[in-house]
mmCIF file of C-alpha atoms in Angstrom:
data_model
loop_
_atom_site.group_PDB
_atom_site.id
_atom_site.type_symbol
_atom_site.label_atom_id
_atom_site.label_comp_id
_atom_site.label_asym_id
_atom_site.label_seq_id
_atom_site.Cartn_x
_atom_site.Cartn_y
_atom_site.Cartn_z
ATOM 1 C CA MET A 1 0.000 0.000 0.000
ATOM 2 C CA PRO A 2 1.442 3.432 -0.936
ATOM 3 C CA GLN A 3 2.772 5.466 1.963
ATOM 4 C CA ILE A 4 1.067 8.869 2.258
ATOM 5 C CA MET A 5 3.661 11.551 3.057
ATOM 6 C CA ILE A 6 1.449 14.646 2.779
ATOM 7 C CA ASP A 7 -2.314 14.775 3.271
ATOM 8 C CA VAL A 8 -3.947 18.149 2.618
ATOM 9 C CA GLN A 9 -7.677 18.273 3.324
ATOM 10 C CA ASN A 10 -9.946 21.217 2.476
ATOM 11 C CA VAL A 11 -7.300 23.825 3.299
ATOM 12 C CA SER A 12 -8.232 27.486 3.078
ATOM 13 C CA LYS A 13 -6.332 30.666 3.816
ATOM 14 C CA VAL A 14 -8.161 33.953 4.235
ATOM 15 C CA TYR A 15 -6.494 37.330 4.673
ATOM 16 C CA LYS A 16 -8.069 40.492 6.018
ATOM 17 C CA ILE A 17 -7.473 43.361 3.595
ATOM 18 C CA TYR A 18 -7.637 46.893 5.029
ATOM 19 C CA ASN A 19 -7.901 49.994 2.884
ATOM 20 C CA LYS A 20 -5.960 52.114 5.376
ATOM 21 C CA PRO A 21 -3.357 51.173 8.027
ATOM 22 C CA GLY A 22 -5.421 52.908 10.689
ATOM 23 C CA ASP A 23 -8.393 50.661 10.042
ATOM 24 C CA ARG A 24 -6.495 47.694 11.440
ATOM 25 C CA LEU A 25 -5.897 49.584 14.707
ATOM 26 C CA MET A 26 -9.538 50.666 14.916
ATOM 27 C CA ASP A 27 -10.683 47.055 14.487
ATOM 28 C CA ALA A 28 -8.382 45.979 17.297
ATOM 29 C CA LEU A 29 -9.575 48.745 19.622
ATOM 30 C CA PHE A 30 -13.271 48.376 18.798
ATOM 31 C CA PRO A 31 -13.800 44.693 17.873
ATOM 32 C CA PHE A 32 -17.598 44.813 18.190
ATOM 33 C CA THR A 33 -18.160 47.638 15.723
ATOM 34 C CA LYS A 34 -18.560 47.230 11.964
ATOM 35 C CA SER A 35 -15.532 45.571 10.412
ATOM 36 C CA ARG A 36 -13.298 47.802 8.329
ATOM 37 C CA TYR A 37 -11.801 45.087 6.145
ATOM 38 C CA HIS A 38 -12.760 42.780 3.328
ATOM 39 C CA GLU A 39 -11.661 39.187 3.080
ATOM 40 C CA PHE A 40 -9.402 37.746 0.398
ATOM 41 C CA ALA A 41 -9.327 33.962 0.011
ATOM 42 C CA ALA A 42 -5.815 33.018 -1.114
ATOM 43 C CA LEU A 43 -6.769 29.332 -0.852
ATOM 44 C CA ASN A 44 -10.270 27.912 -0.953
ATOM 45 C CA GLY A 45 -10.779 24.212 -0.229
ATOM 46 C CA ILE A 46 -7.509 22.667 -1.447
ATOM 47 C CA SER A 47 -7.224 18.880 -1.038
ATOM 48 C CA PHE A 48 -4.610 16.436 -2.326
ATOM 49 C CA LYS A 49 -2.328 13.630 -1.177
ATOM 50 C CA ALA A 50 1.334 13.030 -1.980
ATOM 51 C CA GLU A 51 2.747 9.521 -1.789
ATOM 52 C CA LYS A 52 6.313 8.481 -1.051
ATOM 53 C CA GLY A 53 8.449 9.076 -4.145
ATOM 54 C CA ASP A 54 5.940 11.413 -5.800
ATOM 55 C CA ALA A 55 7.246 14.462 -7.645
ATOM 56 C CA ILE A 56 4.333 16.884 -7.912
ATOM 57 C CA GLY A 57 4.566 20.075 -9.923
ATOM 58 C CA PHE A 58 2.347 23.041 -9.106
ATOM 59 C CA LEU A 59 1.231 25.312 -11.930
ATOM 60 C CA GLY A 60 -0.587 28.619 -11.856
ATOM 61 C CA LYS A 61 -0.208 32.301 -12.492
ATOM 62 C CA ASN A 62 1.346 34.626 -9.903
ATOM 63 C CA GLY A 63 -1.120 35.141 -7.076
ATOM 64 C CA SER A 64 -2.960 31.868 -7.632
ATOM 65 C CA GLY A 65 -2.004 30.530 -4.190
ATOM 66 C CA LYS A 66 0.866 28.119 -4.946
ATOM 67 C CA SER A 67 3.408 29.665 -2.571
ATOM 68 C CA THR A 68 0.811 30.133 0.146
ATOM 69 C CA LEU A 69 -0.026 26.425 -0.024
ATOM 70 C CA LEU A 70 3.623 25.383 0.249
ATOM 71 C CA LYS A 71 4.176 27.714 3.221
ATOM 72 C CA ILE A 72 1.220 26.116 4.987
ATOM 73 C CA ILE A 73 2.593 22.613 4.325
ATOM 74 C CA THR A 74 5.996 23.614 5.742
ATOM 75 C CA GLY A 75 4.417 25.281 8.780
ATOM 76 C CA VAL A 76 5.496 28.819 7.927
ATOM 77 C CA LEU A 77 1.821 29.827 7.713
ATOM 78 C CA SER A 78 -1.235 28.470 9.511
ATOM 79 C CA PRO A 79 -4.362 27.639 7.507
ATOM 80 C CA SER A 80 -7.618 29.453 8.164
ATOM 81 C CA GLY A 81 -9.428 26.149 7.752
ATOM 82 C CA GLY A 82 -8.808 22.518 6.899
ATOM 83 C CA SER A 83 -5.919 20.288 7.916
ATOM 84 C CA VAL A 84 -2.425 19.312 6.799
ATOM 85 C CA SER A 85 -0.745 16.073 7.838
ATOM 86 C CA VAL A 86 2.970 15.592 7.128
ATOM 87 C CA ASN A 87 4.787 12.294 7.588
ATOM 88 C CA GLY A 88 8.550 12.855 7.673
ATOM 89 C CA ARG A 89 11.267 15.496 7.786
ATOM 90 C CA ILE A 90 10.774 18.469 5.445
ATOM 91 C CA ALA A 91 13.481 20.486 3.746
ATOM 92 C CA SER A 92 12.291 23.521 1.831
ATOM 93 C CA ILE A 93 13.542 26.342 -0.341
ATOM 94 C CA LEU A 94 10.657 28.789 -0.375
ATOM 95 C CA GLU A 95 12.607 31.938 -1.175
ATOM 96 C CA LEU A 96 16.250 32.861 -1.397
ATOM 97 C CA GLY A 97 17.797 33.550 1.977
ATOM 98 C CA ALA A 98 14.800 32.303 3.980
ATOM 99 C CA GLY A 99 16.035 30.866 7.282
ATOM 100 C CA PHE A 100 19.445 32.510 6.908
ATOM 101 C CA ASN A 101 20.875 34.902 9.475
ATOM 102 C CA GLN A 102 22.395 37.712 7.448
ATOM 103 C CA GLU A 103 25.201 38.279 9.964
ATOM 104 C CA TYR A 104 26.255 34.622 10.100
ATOM 105 C CA THR A 105 28.777 33.069 7.768
ATOM 106 C CA GLY A 106 27.815 30.394 5.268
ATOM 107 C CA ILE A 107 29.094 27.632 7.560
ATOM 108 C CA GLU A 108 27.264 29.068 10.576
ATOM 109 C CA ASN A 109 24.061 29.177 8.545
ATOM 110 C CA ILE A 110 24.546 25.523 7.538
ATOM 111 C CA TYR A 111 24.509 24.563 11.212
ATOM 112 C CA LEU A 112 21.603 26.950 11.910
ATOM 113 C CA ASN A 113 19.474 25.392 9.161
ATOM 114 C CA GLY A 114 20.433 21.920 10.356
ATOM 115 C CA THR A 115 19.243 22.769 13.845
ATOM 116 C CA ILE A 116 15.939 24.116 12.485
ATOM 117 C CA MET A 117 15.425 20.801 10.648
ATOM 118 C CA GLY A 118 16.084 18.820 13.815
ATOM 119 C CA PHE A 119 19.674 17.654 13.303
ATOM 120 C CA THR A 120 22.254 17.633 16.089
ATOM 121 C CA ARG A 121 25.585 19.373 15.620
ATOM 122 C CA ALA A 122 27.311 15.982 15.430
ATOM 123 C CA GLU A 123 24.976 14.944 12.593
ATOM 124 C CA MET A 124 25.663 18.198 10.751
ATOM 125 C CA ASP A 125 29.415 17.696 11.197
ATOM 126 C CA LYS A 126 29.122 14.570 9.024
ATOM 127 C CA LYS A 127 27.152 16.423 6.336
ATOM 128 C CA LEU A 128 29.174 19.645 6.342
ATOM 129 C CA GLN A 129 31.767 18.790 3.694
ATOM 130 C CA SER A 130 29.232 17.453 1.190
ATOM 131 C CA ILE A 131 27.220 20.663 1.596
ATOM 132 C CA ILE A 132 30.310 22.845 1.114
ATOM 133 C CA ASP A 133 31.369 20.861 -1.948
ATOM 134 C CA PHE A 134 27.911 21.099 -3.504
ATOM 135 C CA ALA A 135 27.568 24.852 -2.888
ATOM 136 C CA ASP A 136 31.017 25.414 -4.428
ATOM 137 C CA ILE A 137 31.240 29.098 -3.494
ATOM 138 C CA GLY A 138 34.886 29.020 -2.466
ATOM 139 C CA ASP A 139 36.081 31.207 0.409
ATOM 140 C CA PHE A 140 32.711 32.950 0.581
ATOM 141 C CA ILE A 141 31.536 30.013 2.710
ATOM 142 C CA ASN A 142 33.427 31.711 5.583
ATOM 143 C CA GLN A 143 31.942 35.168 4.896
ATOM 144 C CA PRO A 144 28.661 36.673 6.187
ATOM 145 C CA VAL A 145 25.799 35.784 3.849
ATOM 146 C CA LYS A 146 24.710 39.431 3.729
ATOM 147 C CA ILE A 147 27.394 39.971 1.069
ATOM 148 C CA TYR A 148 26.235 36.994 -1.035
ATOM 149 C CA SER A 149 24.766 37.399 -4.501
ATOM 150 C CA SER A 150 21.406 35.782 -5.292
ATOM 151 C CA GLY A 151 23.320 33.001 -7.052
ATOM 152 C CA MET A 152 25.372 32.271 -3.923
ATOM 153 C CA PHE A 153 22.189 32.229 -1.838
ATOM 154 C CA ALA A 154 20.692 29.694 -4.227
ATOM 155 C CA ARG A 155 23.791 27.496 -4.160
ATOM 156 C CA LEU A 156 23.970 27.420 -0.372
ATOM 157 C CA ALA A 157 20.206 27.000 0.089
ATOM 158 C CA PHE A 158 20.122 24.087 -2.354
ATOM 159 C CA ALA A 159 23.246 22.546 -0.886
ATOM 160 C CA VAL A 160 21.772 22.499 2.620
ATOM 161 C CA SER A 161 18.280 21.375 1.608
ATOM 162 C CA ILE A 162 19.194 18.481 -0.669
ATOM 163 C CA ASN A 163 22.191 17.123 1.223
ATOM 164 C CA VAL A 164 20.362 16.490 4.505
ATOM 165 C CA GLU A 165 18.438 13.524 3.061
ATOM 166 C CA PRO A 166 14.919 14.890 3.653
ATOM 167 C CA ASP A 167 11.804 12.749 3.432
ATOM 168 C CA ILE A 168 10.009 15.665 1.745
ATOM 169 C CA LEU A 169 11.625 18.405 -0.340
ATOM 170 C CA ILE A 170 9.710 21.559 -1.271
ATOM 171 C CA ILE A 171 11.097 23.923 -3.911
ATOM 172 C CA ASP A 172 9.417 27.190 -4.835
ATOM 173 C CA GLU A 173 10.591 28.954 -7.991
ATOM 174 C CA VAL A 174 14.323 29.165 -7.290
ATOM 175 C CA LEU A 175 15.695 26.529 -9.647
ATOM 176 C CA ALA A 176 16.248 29.100 -12.403
ATOM 177 C CA VAL A 177 18.896 30.908 -10.342
ATOM 178 C CA GLY A 178 22.481 30.052 -11.251
ATOM 179 C CA ASP A 179 24.331 29.034 -14.371
ATOM 180 C CA ALA A 180 23.711 25.937 -16.475
ATOM 181 C CA ARG A 181 26.435 23.980 -14.665
ATOM 182 C CA PHE A 182 24.801 24.542 -11.265
ATOM 183 C CA GLN A 183 21.295 23.881 -12.592
ATOM 184 C CA THR A 184 22.541 20.581 -14.025
ATOM 185 C CA LYS A 185 24.029 19.636 -10.659
ATOM 186 C CA CYS A 186 20.719 20.447 -8.929
ATOM 187 C CA ILE A 187 18.582 18.471 -11.381
ATOM 188 C CA ASN A 188 20.884 15.448 -11.123
ATOM 189 C CA LYS A 189 20.695 15.553 -7.327
ATOM 190 C CA LEU A 190 16.905 15.927 -7.417
ATOM 191 C CA LYS A 191 16.700 12.843 -9.631
ATOM 192 C CA GLN A 192 18.795 10.911 -7.106
ATOM 193 C CA LEU A 193 16.509 11.979 -4.251
ATOM 194 C CA LYS A 194 13.442 11.058 -6.278
ATOM 195 C CA ASP A 195 14.871 7.603 -7.018
ATOM 196 C CA MET A 196 15.597 7.164 -3.295
ATOM 197 C CA GLY A 197 11.931 7.795 -2.466
ATOM 198 C CA THR A 198 11.991 11.456 -1.446
ATOM 199 C CA THR A 199 8.668 13.187 -2.032
ATOM 200 C CA ILE A 200 9.164 16.426 -3.961
ATOM 201 C CA LEU A 201 6.795 19.369 -4.335
ATOM 202 C CA PHE A 202 7.963 21.597 -7.131
ATOM 203 C CA VAL A 203 6.753 25.058 -8.178
ATOM 204 C CA SER A 204 8.051 26.465 -11.446
ATOM 205 C CA HIS A 205 6.838 28.781 -14.189
ATOM 206 C CA ALA A 206 8.970 26.679 -16.538
ATOM 207 C CA SER A 207 6.200 24.220 -17.363
ATOM 208 C CA GLU A 208 8.569 22.034 -19.387
ATOM 209 C CA GLN A 209 10.494 21.314 -16.175
ATOM 210 C CA VAL A 210 7.247 20.194 -14.536
ATOM 211 C CA LYS A 211 6.366 18.004 -17.526
ATOM 212 C CA ARG A 212 9.760 16.285 -17.646
ATOM 213 C CA PHE A 213 10.615 15.947 -13.971
ATOM 214 C CA CYS A 214 7.279 15.427 -12.205
ATOM 215 C CA ASN A 215 4.994 12.421 -12.427
ATOM 216 C CA ARG A 216 1.963 14.447 -11.302
ATOM 217 C CA ALA A 217 0.902 18.061 -11.580
ATOM 218 C CA ILE A 218 -1.696 20.290 -9.929
ATOM 219 C CA TRP A 219 -2.984 23.466 -11.539
ATOM 220 C CA ILE A 220 -4.140 26.036 -8.987
ATOM 221 C CA LYS A 221 -6.348 28.846 -10.240
ATOM 222 C CA GLU A 222 -7.616 31.608 -7.955
ATOM 223 C CA GLY A 223 -7.016 29.528 -4.837
ATOM 224 C CA LYS A 224 -8.717 26.364 -6.086
ATOM 225 C CA ILE A 225 -7.502 23.213 -7.819
ATOM 226 C CA GLU A 226 -8.510 23.600 -11.452
ATOM 227 C CA ALA A 227 -7.003 20.313 -12.678
ATOM 228 C CA GLU A 228 -4.914 17.449 -11.301
ATOM 229 C CA GLY A 229 -3.341 14.390 -12.913
ATOM 230 C CA LEU A 230 -0.413 13.232 -15.031
ATOM 231 C CA SER A 231 2.086 16.049 -15.409
ATOM 232 C CA SER A 232 2.234 15.917 -19.220
ATOM 233 C CA GLU A 233 -1.557 16.191 -19.517
ATOM 234 C CA ILE A 234 -1.971 18.948 -16.929
ATOM 235 C CA VAL A 235 0.837 21.026 -18.428
ATOM 236 C CA ASP A 236 -0.808 20.839 -21.858
ATOM 237 C CA ILE A 237 -4.188 21.851 -20.404
ATOM 238 C CA TYR A 238 -2.614 24.734 -18.483
ATOM 239 C CA GLU A 239 -0.648 26.023 -21.466
ATOM 240 C CA SER A 240 -3.750 25.881 -23.657
ATOM 241 C CA TRP A 241 -5.566 27.993 -21.086
ATOM 242 C CA LEU A 242 -2.704 30.493 -20.996
ATOM 243 C CA LEU A 243 -2.795 30.742 -24.778
ATOM 244 C CA PHE A 244 -6.529 30.808 -25.450
ATOM 245 C CA GLY A 245 -8.171 31.512 -22.104
ATOM 246 C CA LYS A 246 -7.309 35.206 -21.928
ATOM 247 C CA GLN A 247 -8.448 38.188 -23.928
ATOM 248 C CA THR A 248 -6.454 38.888 -27.069
ATOM 249 C CA GLU A 249 -4.511 42.121 -26.880
ATOM 250 C CA ILE A 250 -5.409 44.472 -29.703
ATOM 251 C CA LYS A 251 -2.517 46.454 -31.159
ATOM 252 C CA THR A 252 -3.144 50.136 -31.771
ATOM 253 C CA GLU A 253 -1.932 51.932 -34.853
ATOM 254 C CA SER A 254 0.836 53.589 -32.853
ATOM 255 C CA GLU A 255 2.355 50.259 -31.801
ATOM 256 C CA GLU A 256 5.043 48.785 -34.004
ATOM 257 C CA LEU A 257 4.108 45.599 -35.785
ATOM 258 C CA PRO A 258 6.760 42.887 -36.150
ATOM 259 C CA GLU A 259 8.933 43.359 -39.196
ATOM 260 C CA LEU A 260 8.206 40.679 -41.755
ATOM 261 C CA PRO A 261 10.886 39.094 -43.921
ATOM 262 C CA GLN A 262 11.195 40.809 -47.294
ATOM 263 C CA LYS A 263 9.615 38.932 -50.154
ATOM 264 C CA LYS A 264 11.980 37.558 -52.775
ATOM 265 C CA GLU A 265 11.234 37.388 -56.447
ATOM 266 C CA LYS A 266 10.556 33.912 -57.756
ATOM 267 C CA GLY A 267 13.682 32.225 -58.991
ATOM 268 C CA LYS A 268 15.916 34.443 -56.869
ATOM 269 C CA ARG A 269 15.605 32.795 -53.478
ATOM 270 C CA GLU A 270 18.621 33.004 -51.229
ATOM 271 C CA GLU A 271 19.923 29.486 -50.653
ATOM 272 C CA ILE A 272 21.758 30.025 -47.344
ATOM 273 C CA VAL A 273 20.805 32.532 -44.652
ATOM 274 C CA LYS A 274 23.119 32.763 -41.669
ATOM 275 C CA ALA A 275 21.669 34.048 -38.422
ATOM 276 C CA GLU A 276 25.144 34.316 -36.931
ATOM 277 C CA LYS A 277 28.639 34.166 -38.301
ATOM 278 C CA ALA A 278 30.477 31.226 -36.791
ATOM 279 C CA GLU A 279 33.935 31.687 -35.375
ATOM 280 C CA ASP A 280 36.614 30.092 -37.519
ATOM 281 C CA GLU A 281 38.134 27.988 -34.742
ATOM 282 C CA PHE A 282 36.984 26.088 -31.713
ATOM 283 C CA LYS A 283 38.194 27.895 -28.581
ATOM 284 C CA LEU A 284 37.663 27.223 -24.892
ATOM 285 C CA PRO A 285 35.970 30.205 -23.185
ATOM 286 C CA GLU A 286 37.533 32.121 -20.318
ATOM 287 C CA ASP A 287 34.288 31.763 -18.360
ATOM 288 C CA LYS A 288 34.468 28.209 -17.002
ATOM 289 C CA SER A 289 30.759 28.199 -16.125
ATOM 290 C CA ILE A 290 29.862 27.955 -19.841
ATOM 291 C CA LEU A 291 29.260 24.315 -20.757
ATOM 292 C CA ALA A 292 28.540 24.812 -24.454
ATOM 293 C CA ARG A 293 27.086 27.341 -26.856
ATOM 294 C CA ILE A 294 25.480 27.694 -30.255
ATOM 295 C CA VAL A 295 27.847 29.415 -32.681
ATOM 296 C CA ASP A 296 25.910 29.308 -35.949
ATOM 297 C CA VAL A 297 22.391 28.742 -37.277
ATOM 298 C CA GLU A 298 21.670 28.377 -40.996
ATOM 299 C CA ILE A 299 18.418 27.963 -42.909
ATOM 300 C CA ASN A 300 18.282 26.839 -46.529
ATOM 301 C CA LYS A 301 15.864 29.527 -47.792
ATOM 302 C CA THR A 302 14.065 32.675 -46.744
ATOM 303 C CA VAL A 303 10.972 32.157 -48.906
ATOM 304 C CA PHE A 304 9.180 28.828 -49.234
ATOM 305 C CA HIS A 305 6.231 27.332 -51.032
ATOM 306 C CA THR A 306 4.064 24.770 -49.276
ATOM 307 C CA PHE A 307 5.639 21.291 -49.581
ATOM 308 C CA ASP A 308 9.179 22.711 -49.998
ATOM 309 C CA LYS A 309 11.953 21.150 -47.950
ATOM 310 C CA LEU A 310 13.072 23.200 -44.935
ATOM 311 C CA SER A 311 16.415 22.475 -43.315
ATOM 312 C CA VAL A 312 18.171 24.166 -40.405
ATOM 313 C CA ASP A 313 21.858 23.601 -39.635
ATOM 314 C CA ILE A 314 22.812 24.186 -36.002
ATOM 315 C CA THR A 315 26.521 24.424 -35.185
ATOM 316 C CA TYR A 316 27.544 24.260 -31.546
ATOM 317 C CA ASP A 317 30.686 24.037 -29.423
ATOM 318 C CA ILE A 318 30.985 21.802 -26.336
ATOM 319 C CA TYR A 319 33.622 22.744 -23.765
ATOM 320 C CA GLU A 320 33.246 19.790 -21.383
ATOM 321 C CA GLU A 321 34.794 16.385 -21.995
ATOM 322 C CA GLU A 322 31.195 15.157 -22.244
ATOM 323 C CA ILE A 323 27.747 16.503 -21.419
ATOM 324 C CA LYS A 324 25.471 13.635 -20.501
ATOM 325 C CA ASP A 325 21.851 13.845 -21.682
ATOM 326 C CA PHE A 326 22.820 16.552 -24.183
ATOM 327 C CA LEU A 327 20.100 17.429 -26.691
ATOM 328 C CA VAL A 328 19.410 19.879 -29.490
ATOM 329 C CA GLY A 329 16.047 21.479 -30.229
ATOM 330 C CA ALA A 330 14.525 23.678 -32.917
ATOM 331 C CA ALA A 331 11.196 25.457 -32.769
ATOM 332 C CA ILE A 332 9.051 27.255 -35.318
ATOM 333 C CA TYR A 333 7.086 30.299 -34.119
ATOM 334 C CA SER A 334 4.967 32.913 -35.803
ATOM 335 C CA ALA A 335 6.933 36.072 -36.652
ATOM 336 C CA ASP A 336 5.631 37.901 -33.563
ATOM 337 C CA HIS A 337 6.539 34.865 -31.421
ATOM 338 C CA ASN A 338 2.993 34.606 -30.083
ATOM 339 C CA ASP A 339 2.150 31.259 -31.693
ATOM 340 C CA TYR A 340 4.254 28.150 -31.105
ATOM 341 C CA ILE A 341 3.899 26.097 -34.297
ATOM 342 C CA PHE A 342 6.185 23.101 -33.834
ATOM 343 C CA GLY A 343 9.145 22.214 -31.633
ATOM 344 C CA PRO A 344 10.870 18.826 -31.828
ATOM 345 C CA ASN A 345 14.123 17.917 -30.097
ATOM 346 C CA THR A 346 16.625 15.096 -30.320
ATOM 347 C CA TYR A 347 15.722 13.670 -26.890
ATOM 348 C CA LEU A 348 12.040 13.191 -27.697
ATOM 349 C CA GLU A 349 12.903 11.614 -31.032
ATOM 350 C CA LYS A 350 15.661 9.412 -29.578
ATOM 351 C CA THR A 351 18.328 10.815 -31.902
ATOM 352 C CA ASP A 352 21.938 10.656 -30.748
ATOM 353 C CA VAL A 353 23.935 13.840 -31.326
ATOM 354 C CA PRO A 354 27.597 14.605 -30.527
ATOM 355 C CA LYS A 355 28.045 15.518 -26.861
ATOM 356 C CA THR A 356 31.823 15.538 -26.395
ATOM 357 C CA ARG A 357 34.298 18.420 -26.505
ATOM 358 C CA GLY A 358 34.653 20.126 -29.881
ATOM 359 C CA ARG A 359 32.618 21.736 -32.646
ATOM 360 C CA HIS A 360 29.636 19.861 -34.044
ATOM 361 C CA LYS A 361 26.851 20.458 -36.541
ATOM 362 C CA VAL A 362 23.416 18.855 -36.752
ATOM 363 C CA ARG A 363 20.736 19.320 -39.392
ATOM 364 C CA TYR A 364 17.027 19.476 -38.704
ATOM 365 C CA THR A 365 14.931 18.829 -41.798
ATOM 366 C CA ILE A 366 11.235 19.013 -42.601
ATOM 367 C CA PRO A 367 11.029 17.197 -45.966
ATOM 368 C CA SER A 368 7.653 18.693 -46.861
ATOM 369 C CA LEU A 369 6.651 21.953 -45.191
ATOM 370 C CA GLN A 370 2.916 21.957 -44.502
ATOM 371 C CA LEU A 371 2.523 25.665 -43.738
ATOM 372 C CA ILE A 372 0.368 27.534 -46.262
ATOM 373 C CA LYS A 373 1.170 31.185 -45.649
ATOM 374 C CA GLY A 374 2.688 33.629 -43.206
ATOM 375 C CA ALA A 375 5.919 34.857 -41.681
ATOM 376 C CA PHE A 376 7.745 32.634 -39.219
ATOM 377 C CA THR A 377 10.889 32.500 -37.118
ATOM 378 C CA ILE A 378 13.061 29.658 -35.865
ATOM 379 C CA ASP A 379 14.521 29.312 -32.364
ATOM 380 C CA ALA A 380 17.405 26.951 -31.674
ATOM 381 C CA GLY A 381 18.545 25.620 -28.315
ATOM 382 C CA ILE A 382 20.883 23.164 -26.639
ATOM 383 C CA PHE A 383 19.917 21.554 -23.341
ATOM 384 C CA ASN A 384 20.563 18.671 -20.990
ATOM 385 C CA ASN A 385 18.529 16.652 -18.486
ATOM 386 C CA GLU A 386 15.680 15.994 -20.928
ATOM 387 C CA GLY A 387 15.455 19.716 -21.678
ATOM 388 C CA MET A 388 15.089 20.898 -18.072
ATOM 389 C CA VAL A 389 18.379 22.827 -18.149
ATOM 390 C CA THR A 390 18.950 25.346 -20.923
ATOM 391 C CA ILE A 391 22.625 25.560 -21.861
ATOM 392 C CA ASP A 392 22.229 28.057 -24.699
ATOM 393 C CA TYR A 393 19.211 29.377 -26.578
ATOM 394 C CA LYS A 394 18.934 31.567 -29.668
ATOM 395 C CA THR A 395 15.611 33.340 -30.113
ATOM 396 C CA ALA A 396 14.625 34.214 -33.692
ATOM 397 C CA ALA A 397 17.821 32.685 -35.047
ATOM 398 C CA ALA A 398 16.406 32.682 -38.589
ATOM 399 C CA ASP A 399 13.303 34.052 -40.296
ATOM 400 C CA PHE A 400 11.378 32.755 -43.276
ATOM 401 C CA GLU A 401 8.153 33.325 -45.163
ATOM 402 C CA VAL A 402 5.703 30.967 -46.833
ATOM 403 C CA THR A 403 3.875 32.275 -49.889
ATOM 404 C CA ASN A 404 1.855 30.570 -52.617
ATOM 405 C CA GLU A 405 -0.475 31.184 -55.448
ATOM 406 C CA TYR A 406 -3.981 30.794 -54.072
ATOM 407 C CA PHE A 407 -4.709 27.087 -53.654
ATOM 408 C CA SER A 408 -6.099 26.642 -50.126
ATOM 409 C CA GLU A 409 -7.136 28.459 -46.958
ATOM 410 C CA GLY A 410 -5.791 28.483 -43.413
ATOM 411 C CA LEU A 411 -2.350 28.125 -41.837
ATOM 412 C CA VAL A 412 -1.534 24.434 -42.267
ATOM 413 C CA TYR A 413 -2.228 22.044 -45.125
ATOM 414 C CA MET A 414 -3.661 18.684 -44.047
ATOM 415 C CA LYS A 415 -3.977 15.668 -46.269
ATOM 416 C CA HIS A 416 -7.624 15.205 -47.127
ATOM 417 C CA GLU A 417 -10.071 13.964 -49.697
ATOM 418 C CA TRP A 418 -13.552 14.801 -50.934
ATOM 419 C CA GLU A 419 -16.224 12.208 -51.622
ATOM 420 C CA VAL A 420 -19.697 12.520 -53.039
ATOM 421 C CA ILE A 421 -21.981 10.320 -50.941
ATOM 422 C CA LYS A 422 -25.344 11.265 -52.418
#
């Protein structure tokens, strides 16, 4: 029988909102007079259970109640109603620097956080070196954290939270802090914890991270659970709502419209369009935090007809001996970048690409372009960890246009047939 680690039942959180600071004082002094506040329900009847080994991603716009829910589960906030049952030791990263004494050094804060989580000093002595090694902030570990950058805060907070072997780990929107090397280290460690049975609650606006790392997802909308289930399905539902569930913004005449690619005369199409000029030689960068980068993106034409072949050459340099789980992706967007048309990558399609030190080139080909008309742009990216960590990304690396003599309507051509049945 699955072991329930977190049981949240009908949890609500209501805040009193005062129009003026003095109204709060008047309510305290005269409690039996007419209230001077209105209530705001940050959470309204939230219920879910998390089993041992679950990785649950929470989705929702800012202000939907995600962070409030996690703070209630960790005990930072008390619910206005309902109940929360937690089975095991919790480690959490709710915001950078939370639980840190600004005057203490990094090492002193390691022991402080260990004490808060219930560890003895002797137990923290055994974990100290692994935490220091993971944080990898050099001599700053002996300096007061008040001089730390946000990246150093993230490194130390992660190092403490994921090296104390928690039963439950809660992460709220801090994974994006730090370079690709550190993000890779964090994702790898999170995978280890997940495999060991740690229950993970994960909040991120990067929905692809939720889709690829979590087995379940919960979409919270205006303090209520809107949808819950398999992460891949919930992410798709949530993204569809973000795209189509809001009012379309109407551009005024004074606003600049996106510049469309210039039309070429028939028979005079440019055969190679370079978004960037590649460096002649492979060189290791001075910045050792850079794992790899895209140095060149080429597209075979700027103007296409429907059913033409489209090919994109992506040249990239890798500076590590090897980057495990390395993948390359390409995505087609509308020219204004509002519509995501298509975005395959080598991981999803189980295609091996070079991942060792040196310069490499891969080609992405659509043998028969199904777009009917319009202006489009291509993004290119290199990633690792199934796409959860972005190593380098080029937005609008190449532009192209599709134009035809009138033969059909719409954006995409679909194979079809007509039949007279009567």
